[in-house]
Coordinates of C-alpha atoms in Angstrom, one line a residue:
X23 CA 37.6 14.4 7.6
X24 CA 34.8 12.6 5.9
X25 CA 36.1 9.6 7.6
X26 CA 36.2 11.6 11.1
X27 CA 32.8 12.3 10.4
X28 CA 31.4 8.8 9.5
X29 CA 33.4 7.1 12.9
X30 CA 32.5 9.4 15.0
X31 CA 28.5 9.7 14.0
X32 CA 28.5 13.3 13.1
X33 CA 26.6 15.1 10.5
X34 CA 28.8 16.9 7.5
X35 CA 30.5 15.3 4.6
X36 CA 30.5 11.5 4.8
X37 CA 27.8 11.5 7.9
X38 CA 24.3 11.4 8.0
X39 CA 21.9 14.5 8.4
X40 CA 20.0 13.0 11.2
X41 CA 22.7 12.8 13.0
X42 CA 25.1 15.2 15.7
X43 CA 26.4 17.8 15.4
X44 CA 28.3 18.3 18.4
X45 CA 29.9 15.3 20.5
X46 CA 32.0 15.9 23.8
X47 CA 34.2 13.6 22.1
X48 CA 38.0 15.1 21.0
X49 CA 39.4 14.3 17.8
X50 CA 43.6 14.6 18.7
X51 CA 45.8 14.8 15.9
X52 CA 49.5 14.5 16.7
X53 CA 52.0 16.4 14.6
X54 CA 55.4 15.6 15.3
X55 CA 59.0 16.7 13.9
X56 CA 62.1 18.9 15.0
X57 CA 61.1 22.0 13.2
X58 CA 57.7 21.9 15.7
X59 CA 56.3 23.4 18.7
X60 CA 56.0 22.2 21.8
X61 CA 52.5 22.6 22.7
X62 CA 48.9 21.3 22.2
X63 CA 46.0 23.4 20.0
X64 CA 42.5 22.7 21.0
X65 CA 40.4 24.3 18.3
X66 CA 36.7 24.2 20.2
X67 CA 33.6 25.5 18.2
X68 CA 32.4 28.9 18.4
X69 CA 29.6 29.8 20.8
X70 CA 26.8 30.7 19.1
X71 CA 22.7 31.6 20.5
X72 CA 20.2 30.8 17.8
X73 CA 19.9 27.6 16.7
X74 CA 19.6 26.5 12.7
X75 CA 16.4 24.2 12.4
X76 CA 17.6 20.4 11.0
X77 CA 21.2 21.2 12.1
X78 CA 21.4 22.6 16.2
X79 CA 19.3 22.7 18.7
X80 CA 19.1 24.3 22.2
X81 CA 21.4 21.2 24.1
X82 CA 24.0 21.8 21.5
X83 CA 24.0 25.3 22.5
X84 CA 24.5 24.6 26.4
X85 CA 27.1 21.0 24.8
X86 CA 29.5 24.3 23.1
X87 CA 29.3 26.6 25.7
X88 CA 30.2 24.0 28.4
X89 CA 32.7 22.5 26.3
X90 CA 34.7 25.8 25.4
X91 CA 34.2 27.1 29.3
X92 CA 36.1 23.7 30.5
X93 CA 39.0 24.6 28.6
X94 CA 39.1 28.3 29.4
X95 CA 38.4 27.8 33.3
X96 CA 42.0 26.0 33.1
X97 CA 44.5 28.1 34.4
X98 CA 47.1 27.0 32.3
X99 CA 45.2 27.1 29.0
X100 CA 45.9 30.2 27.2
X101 CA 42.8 31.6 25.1
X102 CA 43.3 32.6 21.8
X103 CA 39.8 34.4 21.4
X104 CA 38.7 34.9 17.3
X105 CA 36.1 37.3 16.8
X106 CA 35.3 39.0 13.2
X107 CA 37.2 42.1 12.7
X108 CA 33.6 43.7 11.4
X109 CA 31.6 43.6 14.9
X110 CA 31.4 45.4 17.7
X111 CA 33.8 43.3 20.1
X112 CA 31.3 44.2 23.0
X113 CA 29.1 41.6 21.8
X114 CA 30.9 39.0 21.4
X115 CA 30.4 36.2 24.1
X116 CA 33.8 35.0 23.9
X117 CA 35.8 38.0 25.4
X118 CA 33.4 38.3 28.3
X119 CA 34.3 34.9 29.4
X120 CA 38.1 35.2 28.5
X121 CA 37.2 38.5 31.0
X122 CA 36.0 36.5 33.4
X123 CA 38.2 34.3 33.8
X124 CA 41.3 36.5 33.3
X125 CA 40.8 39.4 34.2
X126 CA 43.8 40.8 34.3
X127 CA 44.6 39.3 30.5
X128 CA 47.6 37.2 31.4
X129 CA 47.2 34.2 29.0
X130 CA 44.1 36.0 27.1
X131 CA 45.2 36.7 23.1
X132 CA 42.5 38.6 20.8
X133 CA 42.7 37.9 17.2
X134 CA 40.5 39.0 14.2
X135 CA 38.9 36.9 11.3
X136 CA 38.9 39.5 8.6
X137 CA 36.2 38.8 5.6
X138 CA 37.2 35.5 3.3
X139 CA 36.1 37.9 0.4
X140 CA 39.0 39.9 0.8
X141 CA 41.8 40.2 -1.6
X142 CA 44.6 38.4 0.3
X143 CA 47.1 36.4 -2.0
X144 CA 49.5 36.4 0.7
X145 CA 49.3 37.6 4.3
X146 CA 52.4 39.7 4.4
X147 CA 51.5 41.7 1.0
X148 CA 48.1 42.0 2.1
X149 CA 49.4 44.0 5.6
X150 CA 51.9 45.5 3.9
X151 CA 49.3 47.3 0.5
X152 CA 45.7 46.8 1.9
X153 CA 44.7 49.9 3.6
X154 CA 43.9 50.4 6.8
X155 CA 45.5 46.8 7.9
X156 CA 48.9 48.2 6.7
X157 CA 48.8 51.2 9.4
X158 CA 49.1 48.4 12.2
X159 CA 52.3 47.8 13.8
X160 CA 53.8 45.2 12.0
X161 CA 54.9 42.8 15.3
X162 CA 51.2 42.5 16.0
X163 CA 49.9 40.9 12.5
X164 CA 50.2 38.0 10.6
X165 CA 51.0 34.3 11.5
X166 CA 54.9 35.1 12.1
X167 CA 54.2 37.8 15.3
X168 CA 51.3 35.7 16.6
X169 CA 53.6 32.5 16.5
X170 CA 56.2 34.9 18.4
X171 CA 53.6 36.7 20.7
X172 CA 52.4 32.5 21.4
X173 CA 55.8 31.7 22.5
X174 CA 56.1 34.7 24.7
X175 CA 52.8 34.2 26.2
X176 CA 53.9 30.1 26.9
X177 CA 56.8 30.7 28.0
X178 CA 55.5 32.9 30.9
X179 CA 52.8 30.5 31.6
X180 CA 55.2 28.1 32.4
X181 CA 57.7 29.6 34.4
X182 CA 54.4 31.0 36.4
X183 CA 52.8 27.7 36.9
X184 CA 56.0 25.4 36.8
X185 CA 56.3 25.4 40.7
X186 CA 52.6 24.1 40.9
X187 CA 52.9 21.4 38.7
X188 CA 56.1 20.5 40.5
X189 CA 54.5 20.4 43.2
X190 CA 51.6 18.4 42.4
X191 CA 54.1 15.8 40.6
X192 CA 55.5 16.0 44.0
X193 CA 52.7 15.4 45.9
X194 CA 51.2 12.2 43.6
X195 CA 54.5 10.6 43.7
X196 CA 54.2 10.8 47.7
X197 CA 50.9 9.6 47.6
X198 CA 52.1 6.5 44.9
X199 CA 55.2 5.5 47.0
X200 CA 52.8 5.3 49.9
X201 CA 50.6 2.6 48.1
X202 CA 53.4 1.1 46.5
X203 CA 54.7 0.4 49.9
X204 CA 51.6 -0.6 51.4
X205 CA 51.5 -3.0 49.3
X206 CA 54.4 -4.8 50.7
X207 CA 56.9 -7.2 49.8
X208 CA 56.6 -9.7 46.9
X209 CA 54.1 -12.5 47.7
X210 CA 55.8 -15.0 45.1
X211 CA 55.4 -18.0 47.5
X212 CA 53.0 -19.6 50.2
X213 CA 55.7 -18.4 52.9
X214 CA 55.6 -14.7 51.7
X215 CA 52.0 -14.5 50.8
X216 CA 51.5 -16.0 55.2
X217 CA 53.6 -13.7 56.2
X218 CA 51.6 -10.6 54.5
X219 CA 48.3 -11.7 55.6
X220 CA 50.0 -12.1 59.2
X221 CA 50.9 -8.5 59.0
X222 CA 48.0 -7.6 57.8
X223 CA 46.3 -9.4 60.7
X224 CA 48.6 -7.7 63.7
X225 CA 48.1 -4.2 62.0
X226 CA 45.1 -4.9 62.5
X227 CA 44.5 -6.2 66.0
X228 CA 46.6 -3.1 67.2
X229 CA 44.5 -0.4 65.7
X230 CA 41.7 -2.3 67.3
X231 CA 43.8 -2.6 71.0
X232 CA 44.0 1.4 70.6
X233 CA 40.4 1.8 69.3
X234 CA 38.9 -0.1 72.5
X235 CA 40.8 2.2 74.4
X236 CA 40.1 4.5 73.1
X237 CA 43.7 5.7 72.3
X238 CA 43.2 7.8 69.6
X239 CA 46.4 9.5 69.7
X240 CA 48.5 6.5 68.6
X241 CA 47.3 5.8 65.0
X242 CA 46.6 8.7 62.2
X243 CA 43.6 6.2 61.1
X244 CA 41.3 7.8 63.8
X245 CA 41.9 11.1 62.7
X246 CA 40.9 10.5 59.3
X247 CA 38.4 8.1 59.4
X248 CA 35.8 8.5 62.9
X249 CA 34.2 4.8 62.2
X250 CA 37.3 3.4 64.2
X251 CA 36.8 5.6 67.0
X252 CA 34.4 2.8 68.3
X253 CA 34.7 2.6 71.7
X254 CA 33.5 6.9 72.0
X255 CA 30.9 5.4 69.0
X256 CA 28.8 2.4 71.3
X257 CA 29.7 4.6 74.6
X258 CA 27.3 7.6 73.0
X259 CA 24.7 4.8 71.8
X260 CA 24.7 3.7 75.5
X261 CA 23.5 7.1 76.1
X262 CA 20.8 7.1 73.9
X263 CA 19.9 3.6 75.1
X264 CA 20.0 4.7 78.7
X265 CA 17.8 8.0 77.6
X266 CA 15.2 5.7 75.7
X267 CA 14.4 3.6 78.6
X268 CA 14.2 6.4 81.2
X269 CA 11.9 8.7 79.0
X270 CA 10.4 6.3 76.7
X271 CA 11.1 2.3 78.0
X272 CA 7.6 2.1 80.2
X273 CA 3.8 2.3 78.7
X274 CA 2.0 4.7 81.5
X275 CA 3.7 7.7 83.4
X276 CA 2.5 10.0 85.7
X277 CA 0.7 13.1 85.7
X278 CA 3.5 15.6 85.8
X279 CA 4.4 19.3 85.4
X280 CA 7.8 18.8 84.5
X281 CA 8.6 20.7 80.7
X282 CA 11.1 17.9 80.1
X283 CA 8.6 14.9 80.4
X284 CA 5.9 17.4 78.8
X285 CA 8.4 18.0 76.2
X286 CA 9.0 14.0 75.9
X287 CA 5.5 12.9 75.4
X288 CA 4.7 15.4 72.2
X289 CA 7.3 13.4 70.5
X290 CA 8.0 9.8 69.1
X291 CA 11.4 8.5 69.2
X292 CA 12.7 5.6 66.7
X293 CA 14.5 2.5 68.4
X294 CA 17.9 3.1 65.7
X295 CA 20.3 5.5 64.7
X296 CA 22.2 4.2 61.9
X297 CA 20.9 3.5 58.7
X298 CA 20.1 -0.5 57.7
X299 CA 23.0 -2.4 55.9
X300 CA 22.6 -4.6 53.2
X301 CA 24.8 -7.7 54.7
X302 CA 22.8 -7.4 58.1
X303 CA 19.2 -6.9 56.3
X304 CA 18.3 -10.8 58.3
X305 CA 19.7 -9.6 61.8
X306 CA 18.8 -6.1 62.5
X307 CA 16.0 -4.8 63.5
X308 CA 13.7 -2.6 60.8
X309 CA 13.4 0.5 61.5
X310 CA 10.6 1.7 63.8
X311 CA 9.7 4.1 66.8
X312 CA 8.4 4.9 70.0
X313 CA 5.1 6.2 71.3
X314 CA 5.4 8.3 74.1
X315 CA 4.1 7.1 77.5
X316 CA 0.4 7.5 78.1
X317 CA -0.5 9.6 81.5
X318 CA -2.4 8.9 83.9
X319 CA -0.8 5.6 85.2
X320 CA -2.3 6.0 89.1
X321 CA -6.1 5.9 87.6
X322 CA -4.7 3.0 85.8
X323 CA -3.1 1.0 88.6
X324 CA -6.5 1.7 90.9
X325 CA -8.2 0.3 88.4
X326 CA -5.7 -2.4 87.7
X327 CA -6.2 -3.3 91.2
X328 CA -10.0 -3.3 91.8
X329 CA -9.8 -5.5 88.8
X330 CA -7.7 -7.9 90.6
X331 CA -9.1 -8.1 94.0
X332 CA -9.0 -11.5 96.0
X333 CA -9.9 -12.2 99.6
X334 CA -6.5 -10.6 101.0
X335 CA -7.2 -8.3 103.8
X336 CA -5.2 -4.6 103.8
X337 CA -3.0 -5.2 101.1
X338 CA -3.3 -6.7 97.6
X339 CA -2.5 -10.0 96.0
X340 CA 1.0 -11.0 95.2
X341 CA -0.1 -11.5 91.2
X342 CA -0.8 -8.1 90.5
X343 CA 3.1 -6.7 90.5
X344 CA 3.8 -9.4 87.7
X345 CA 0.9 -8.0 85.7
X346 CA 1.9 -4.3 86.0
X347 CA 5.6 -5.5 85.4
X348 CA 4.6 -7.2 82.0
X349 CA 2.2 -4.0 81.2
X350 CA 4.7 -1.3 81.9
X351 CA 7.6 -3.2 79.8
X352 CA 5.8 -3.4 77.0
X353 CA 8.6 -1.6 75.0
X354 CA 11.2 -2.8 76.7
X355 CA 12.2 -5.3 73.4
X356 CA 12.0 -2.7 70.7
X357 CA 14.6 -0.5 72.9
X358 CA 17.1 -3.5 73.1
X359 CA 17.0 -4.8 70.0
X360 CA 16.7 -1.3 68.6
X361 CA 20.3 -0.9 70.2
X362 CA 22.0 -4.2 69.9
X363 CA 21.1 -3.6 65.9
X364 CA 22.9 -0.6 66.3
X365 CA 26.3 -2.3 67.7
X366 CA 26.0 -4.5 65.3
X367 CA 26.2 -2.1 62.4
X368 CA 28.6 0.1 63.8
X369 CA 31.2 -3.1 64.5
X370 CA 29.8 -3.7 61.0
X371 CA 30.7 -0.2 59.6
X372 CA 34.5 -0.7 62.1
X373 CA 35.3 -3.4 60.4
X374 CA 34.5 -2.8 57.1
X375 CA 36.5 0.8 57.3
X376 CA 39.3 -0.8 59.1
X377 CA 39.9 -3.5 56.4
X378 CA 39.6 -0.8 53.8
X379 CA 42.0 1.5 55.5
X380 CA 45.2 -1.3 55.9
X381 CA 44.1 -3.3 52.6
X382 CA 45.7 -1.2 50.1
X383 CA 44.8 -3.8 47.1
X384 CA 40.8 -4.1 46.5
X385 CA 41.0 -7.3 45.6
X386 CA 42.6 -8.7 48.8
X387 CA 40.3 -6.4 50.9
X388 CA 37.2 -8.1 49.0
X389 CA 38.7 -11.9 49.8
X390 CA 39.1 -10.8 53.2
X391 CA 35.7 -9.5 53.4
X392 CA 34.5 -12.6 52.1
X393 CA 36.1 -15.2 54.5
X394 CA 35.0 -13.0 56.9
X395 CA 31.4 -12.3 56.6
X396 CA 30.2 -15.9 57.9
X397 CA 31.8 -15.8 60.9
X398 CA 30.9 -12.0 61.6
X399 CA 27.4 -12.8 60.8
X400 CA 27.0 -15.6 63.0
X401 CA 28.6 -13.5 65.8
X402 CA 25.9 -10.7 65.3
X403 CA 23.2 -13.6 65.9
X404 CA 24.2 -15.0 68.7
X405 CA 24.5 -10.9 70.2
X406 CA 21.0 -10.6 69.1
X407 CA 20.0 -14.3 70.5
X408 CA 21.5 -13.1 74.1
X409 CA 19.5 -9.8 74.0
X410 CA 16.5 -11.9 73.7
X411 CA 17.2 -14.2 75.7
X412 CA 18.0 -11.6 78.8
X413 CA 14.3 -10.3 78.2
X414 CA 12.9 -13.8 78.4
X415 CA 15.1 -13.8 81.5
X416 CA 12.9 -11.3 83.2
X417 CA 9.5 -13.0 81.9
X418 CA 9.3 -9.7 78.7
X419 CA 8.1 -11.9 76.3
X420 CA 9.0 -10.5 73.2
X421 CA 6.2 -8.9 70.8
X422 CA 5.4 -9.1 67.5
X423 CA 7.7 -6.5 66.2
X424 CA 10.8 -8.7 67.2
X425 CA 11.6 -10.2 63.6

């Protein structure tokens, strides 16, 4: 034990003062032999309240409490609870929690720790001459009728919980044939290790065939992951696109009564709805939002137009719808590349699930990933290049928040 104590760093005999004395840590001793039992004995430390200055301290307190708890809480533990014979049992901590978590005492046993100062040369004469421990009933005393009552107590504990673990055993060796045959066939050669990589590539183009169309139905993927439902995905971001430029795309609007503009123009809107990914952190646009529209756009178009005047006659110069075009679209870039940052990260987020979800082996899903990325990268700039170049199209010349 002195050695115990010096390996593991705690204070006692052959440790130092300043050091533990408690450690989640669990010293297992293994005691083997055909005369044993057939079961595991987890001596934890008592719970105790008060701490002793230079020895606990309140965290070893909570360290005990939560230590003997985690063992108690499992239902196949049984609890052996010692409390000293001389004490009212209502105190003691220990059977409260054995309460509490068995209430109806199944794998709870009570035993006493009688005084060490007590004249015991033997446990069998001392309940069989020291009065009143010799008026007990004699199949509830002493080591041999708690080693009996113990193997009464496990034996029931297992033929209760033997169906559960049978069925968990069940259930892990489903789960551990699946991955063993996900991961395939033996890739010993070139020719074995192109034809998993083959499969791996037209599993993956037909989840993608049933994810454009949204055939959801033929693959349990979609069910358990919702990233791959990406066609429903962009189709509900084009709502939100098609929302943003109705309510919040131009830079003046009209007086109006209407609650739902009213409603509109309290609020700001920002141009995403996913969260920024790392590997996109150069493409996407930041994060940022939308003012609503300022009122009172017919003041501003008379004014506009008395600014603008020329010698026309009855009507007004040809230059002035350009003018209130490039005024009016103002925002017009923020909501486009606000949303093509958006498809990118949720073809981002597809792929990435979709490789995880047929890749079975990390380290072939991170290879793949990595050949990947350079091409998927230069594909979500040349999206973002078009989106830009469609507003130059129409004469929006982009602003300064366009990175």
């Amino acid at each position: 034990m002195k050695e115990v104590y010096e390996v593991m760093e705690l204070s006692g005999p052959g440790g130092k003062s300043d050091e533990k004395t408690f450690l989640n840590d669990v010293l297992q001793l293994e005691i083997s032999g055909p005369d044993e039992d057939h079961l595991s004995v987890i001596d934890v430390p008592g719970i105790f309240k008060n701490t002793t200055e230079g020895v606990t301290t309140k965290n070893d307190i909570e360290t005990v409490r939560d230590m003997v708890y985690s063992y108690m809480r499992n239902p196949r533990s049984i609890m052996l609870t010692v409390v000293p014979a001389n004490v009212d049992i209502a105190t003691q901590e220990i059977v409260e929690m054995a309460r509490e978590l068995d209430q109806d005492g199944e794998r709870t046993l009570g035993q006493d720790l009688l005084d060490q100062n007590t004249d015991r040369q033997s446990e069998t004469r001392f309940f069989r001459d020291v009065s009143p421990w010799n008026t007990l009933e004699k199949e509830r005393v002493g080591i041999s009728a708690l080693r009996t009552r113990l193997q009464e107590v496990i034996t029931t504990r297992i033929r209760h919980e033997f169906p559960k673990v049978k069925a968990e055993i069940s259930k892990r060796l489903q789960v551990s044939r699946r991955m063993l045959q996900a991961l395939g066939t033996e890739r010993d050669t070139p020719e074995k290790q192109r034809a998993f990589l083959v499969g791996l590539a037209t599993q993956y183009e037909r989840v993608t065939s049933h994810a454009m169309s949204a055939n959801y139905g033929a693959d349990d993927l979609f069910d358990k992951h919702k990233e791959l439902r990406i066609a429903t995905i962009v189709a509900q971001r084009n709502d939100v696109f098609s929302s943003n430029m109705e309510f919040w795309g131009h830079e003046r609007d009209a007086d109006s009564d209407d609650e739902i503009f009213d409603d509109k123009r309290k609020k700001k809107v920002n141009i995403r709805t996913t969260t920024d990914k790392d590997d996109l952190e150069d493409i996407i646009q930041p994060q940022e939002y939308l003012l609503s529209p300022s009122l009172g756009i017919t003041y501003w178009l008379k004014t506009l137009y008395q600014d603008s005047r020329g010698f026309e006659l009855g009507t007004f110069a040809s230059t002035l719808l350009p003018a209130i075009m490039k005024e009016q679209s103002k925002k017009w870039d923020l909501v486009a590349l606000g949303y093509i940052s958006d498809i990118m990260v949720m073809t981002h987020s597809y792929v990435l699930c979709l490789l995880e979800a047929i890749c079975v082996d990390e380290r072939i899903k991170s290879g793949l990933v990595s050949v990947l990325m350079d091409g998927l990268l230069d594909r979500y700039r040349k999206a973002r290049d078009q989106v830009v170049f469609l507003l130059n199209i129409e004469e929006i010349k982009p602003s300064s928040h366009i990175k």
